[in-house]
CSV table of C-alpha atoms in Angstrom, one decimal:
chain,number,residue,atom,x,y,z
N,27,UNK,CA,0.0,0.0,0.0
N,28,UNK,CA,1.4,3.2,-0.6
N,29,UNK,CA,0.0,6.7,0.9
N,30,UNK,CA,-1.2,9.5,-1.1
N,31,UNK,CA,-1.1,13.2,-0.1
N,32,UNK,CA,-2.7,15.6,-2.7
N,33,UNK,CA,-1.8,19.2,-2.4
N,34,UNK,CA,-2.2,23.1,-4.8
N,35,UNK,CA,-5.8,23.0,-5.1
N,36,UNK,CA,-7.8,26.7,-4.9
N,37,UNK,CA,-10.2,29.0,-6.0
N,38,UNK,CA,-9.3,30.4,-9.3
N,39,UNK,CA,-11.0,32.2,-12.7
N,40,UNK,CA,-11.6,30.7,-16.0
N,41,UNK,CA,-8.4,30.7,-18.1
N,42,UNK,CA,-5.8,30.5,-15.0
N,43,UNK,CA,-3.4,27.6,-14.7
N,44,UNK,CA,-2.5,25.7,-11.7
N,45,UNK,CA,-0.1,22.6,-10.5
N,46,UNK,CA,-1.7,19.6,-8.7
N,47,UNK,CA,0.9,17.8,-6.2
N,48,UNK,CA,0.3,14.5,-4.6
N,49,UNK,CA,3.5,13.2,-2.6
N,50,UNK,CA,3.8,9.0,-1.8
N,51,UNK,CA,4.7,6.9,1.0
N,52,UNK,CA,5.2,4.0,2.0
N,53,UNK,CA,6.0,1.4,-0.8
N,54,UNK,CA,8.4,1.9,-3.7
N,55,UNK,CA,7.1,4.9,-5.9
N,56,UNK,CA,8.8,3.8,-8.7
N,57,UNK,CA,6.4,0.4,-9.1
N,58,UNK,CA,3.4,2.1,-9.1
N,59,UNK,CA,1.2,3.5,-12.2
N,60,UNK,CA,0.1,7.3,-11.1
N,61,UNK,CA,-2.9,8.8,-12.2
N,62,UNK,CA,-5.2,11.9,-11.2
N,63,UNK,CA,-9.0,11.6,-11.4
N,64,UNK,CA,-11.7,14.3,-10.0
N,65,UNK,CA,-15.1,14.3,-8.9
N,66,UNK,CA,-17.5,16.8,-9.0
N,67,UNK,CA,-20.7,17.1,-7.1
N,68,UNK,CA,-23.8,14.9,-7.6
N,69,UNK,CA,-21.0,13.5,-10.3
N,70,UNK,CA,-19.2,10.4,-10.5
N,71,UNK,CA,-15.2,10.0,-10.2
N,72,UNK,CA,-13.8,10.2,-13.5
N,73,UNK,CA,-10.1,9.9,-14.7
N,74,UNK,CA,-8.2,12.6,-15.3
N,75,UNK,CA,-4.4,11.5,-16.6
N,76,UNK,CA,-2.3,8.5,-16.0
N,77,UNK,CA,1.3,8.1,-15.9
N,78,UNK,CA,3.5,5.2,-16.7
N,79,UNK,CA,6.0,3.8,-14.0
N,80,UNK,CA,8.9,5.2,-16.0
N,81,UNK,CA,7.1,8.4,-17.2
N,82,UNK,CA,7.3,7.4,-21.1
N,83,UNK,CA,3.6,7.1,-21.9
N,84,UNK,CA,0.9,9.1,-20.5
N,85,UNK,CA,-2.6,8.9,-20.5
N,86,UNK,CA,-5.2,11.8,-21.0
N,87,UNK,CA,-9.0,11.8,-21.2
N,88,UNK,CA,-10.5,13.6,-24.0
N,89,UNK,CA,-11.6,16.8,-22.0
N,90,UNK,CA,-8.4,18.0,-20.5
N,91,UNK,CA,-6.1,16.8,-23.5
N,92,UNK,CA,-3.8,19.3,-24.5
N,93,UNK,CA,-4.8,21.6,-21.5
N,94,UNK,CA,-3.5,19.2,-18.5
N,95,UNK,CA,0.0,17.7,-18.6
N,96,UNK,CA,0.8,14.8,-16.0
N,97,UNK,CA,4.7,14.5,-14.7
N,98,UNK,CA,6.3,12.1,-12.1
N,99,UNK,CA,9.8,12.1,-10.6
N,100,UNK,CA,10.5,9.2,-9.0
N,101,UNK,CA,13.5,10.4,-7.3
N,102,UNK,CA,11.0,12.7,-4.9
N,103,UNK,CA,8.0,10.1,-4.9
N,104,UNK,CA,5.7,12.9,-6.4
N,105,UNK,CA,3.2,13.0,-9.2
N,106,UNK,CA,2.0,16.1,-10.4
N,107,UNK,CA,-0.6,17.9,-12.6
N,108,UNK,CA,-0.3,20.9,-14.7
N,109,UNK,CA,-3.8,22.5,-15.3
N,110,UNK,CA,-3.7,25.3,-18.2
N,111,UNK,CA,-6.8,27.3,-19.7
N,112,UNK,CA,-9.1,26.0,-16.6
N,113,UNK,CA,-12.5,25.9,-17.0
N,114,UNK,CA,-15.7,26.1,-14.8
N,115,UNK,CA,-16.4,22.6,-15.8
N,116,UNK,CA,-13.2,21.5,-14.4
N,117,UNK,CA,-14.5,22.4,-10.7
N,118,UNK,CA,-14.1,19.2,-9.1
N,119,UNK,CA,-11.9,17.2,-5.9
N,120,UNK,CA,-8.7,16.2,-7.9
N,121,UNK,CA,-7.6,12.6,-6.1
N,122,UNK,CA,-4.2,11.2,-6.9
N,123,UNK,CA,-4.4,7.4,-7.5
N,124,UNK,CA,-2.0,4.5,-7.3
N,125,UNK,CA,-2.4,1.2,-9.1
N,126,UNK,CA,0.8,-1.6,-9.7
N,127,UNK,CA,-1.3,-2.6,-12.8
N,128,UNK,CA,-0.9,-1.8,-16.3
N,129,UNK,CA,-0.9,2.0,-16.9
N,130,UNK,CA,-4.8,2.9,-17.8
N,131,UNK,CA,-7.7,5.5,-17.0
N,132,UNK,CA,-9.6,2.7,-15.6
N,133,UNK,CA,-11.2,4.1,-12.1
N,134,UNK,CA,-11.7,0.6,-11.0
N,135,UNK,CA,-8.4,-0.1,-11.5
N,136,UNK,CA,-6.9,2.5,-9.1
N,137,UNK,CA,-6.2,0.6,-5.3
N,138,UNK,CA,-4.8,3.7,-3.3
N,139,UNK,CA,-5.9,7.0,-3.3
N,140,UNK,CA,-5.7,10.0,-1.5
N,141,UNK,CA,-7.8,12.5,0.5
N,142,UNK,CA,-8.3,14.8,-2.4
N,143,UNK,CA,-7.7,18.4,-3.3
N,144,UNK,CA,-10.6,20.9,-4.4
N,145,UNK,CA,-10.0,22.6,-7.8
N,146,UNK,CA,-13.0,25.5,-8.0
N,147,UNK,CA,-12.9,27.6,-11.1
N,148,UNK,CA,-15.3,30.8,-11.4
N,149,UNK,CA,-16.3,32.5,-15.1
């Protein structure tokens, strides 16, 4: 099991950028597929971005690709996302996820996952 702590979240207009930190513990970072997912309210979770064990392939779902841009360094056991041109409909908890299966957007597949960070984004 490895623990998750999300961090970077805020209040912020339409068109701002942010950056989405979760830091691990506990087992070897390295092992572990990363991937952020967010829920918004009366919503269900929904994947975000996944990231490969040795950062070479990323994973983006169709409504933040070429906006969001998922990183890792395995040296500092962090994960991190860069939000760009945020929208209202990005308002959500963003939840950093661990999973030592393949790398996919597959909620389901996700088995750690931390307390979540609210990302609220005003027009």
């Amino acid at each position: 099991q490895v623990q998750l702590v999300e961090s970077g979240g805020g209040l912020l207009q339409a068109g701002d950028s942010l950056r989405l930190s979760c830091a691990a513990s506990g087992r070897t970072f390295r092992n572990y597929v990363m991937g952020w997912f967010r829920q918004a309210p009366g919503k269900e979770r929904e994947p975000v971005a996944a990231i490969s064990r040795n950062a070479l392939t990323t994973y983006y779902s169709d409504s933040v690709k070429g906006r969001f841009t998922i990183s890792r360094d395995n040296a500092k056991n962090t994960v991190s996302l860069q939000m760009n041109s945020l929208k209202p409909e990005d308002t959500a908890v963003y939840y950093c996820a661990a999973t030592t299966k393949i790398a996919n957007l597959n909620t389901q597949e996700y088995d750690d996952w931390g307390q979540g960070t609210q990302v609220t984004v005003s027009s």
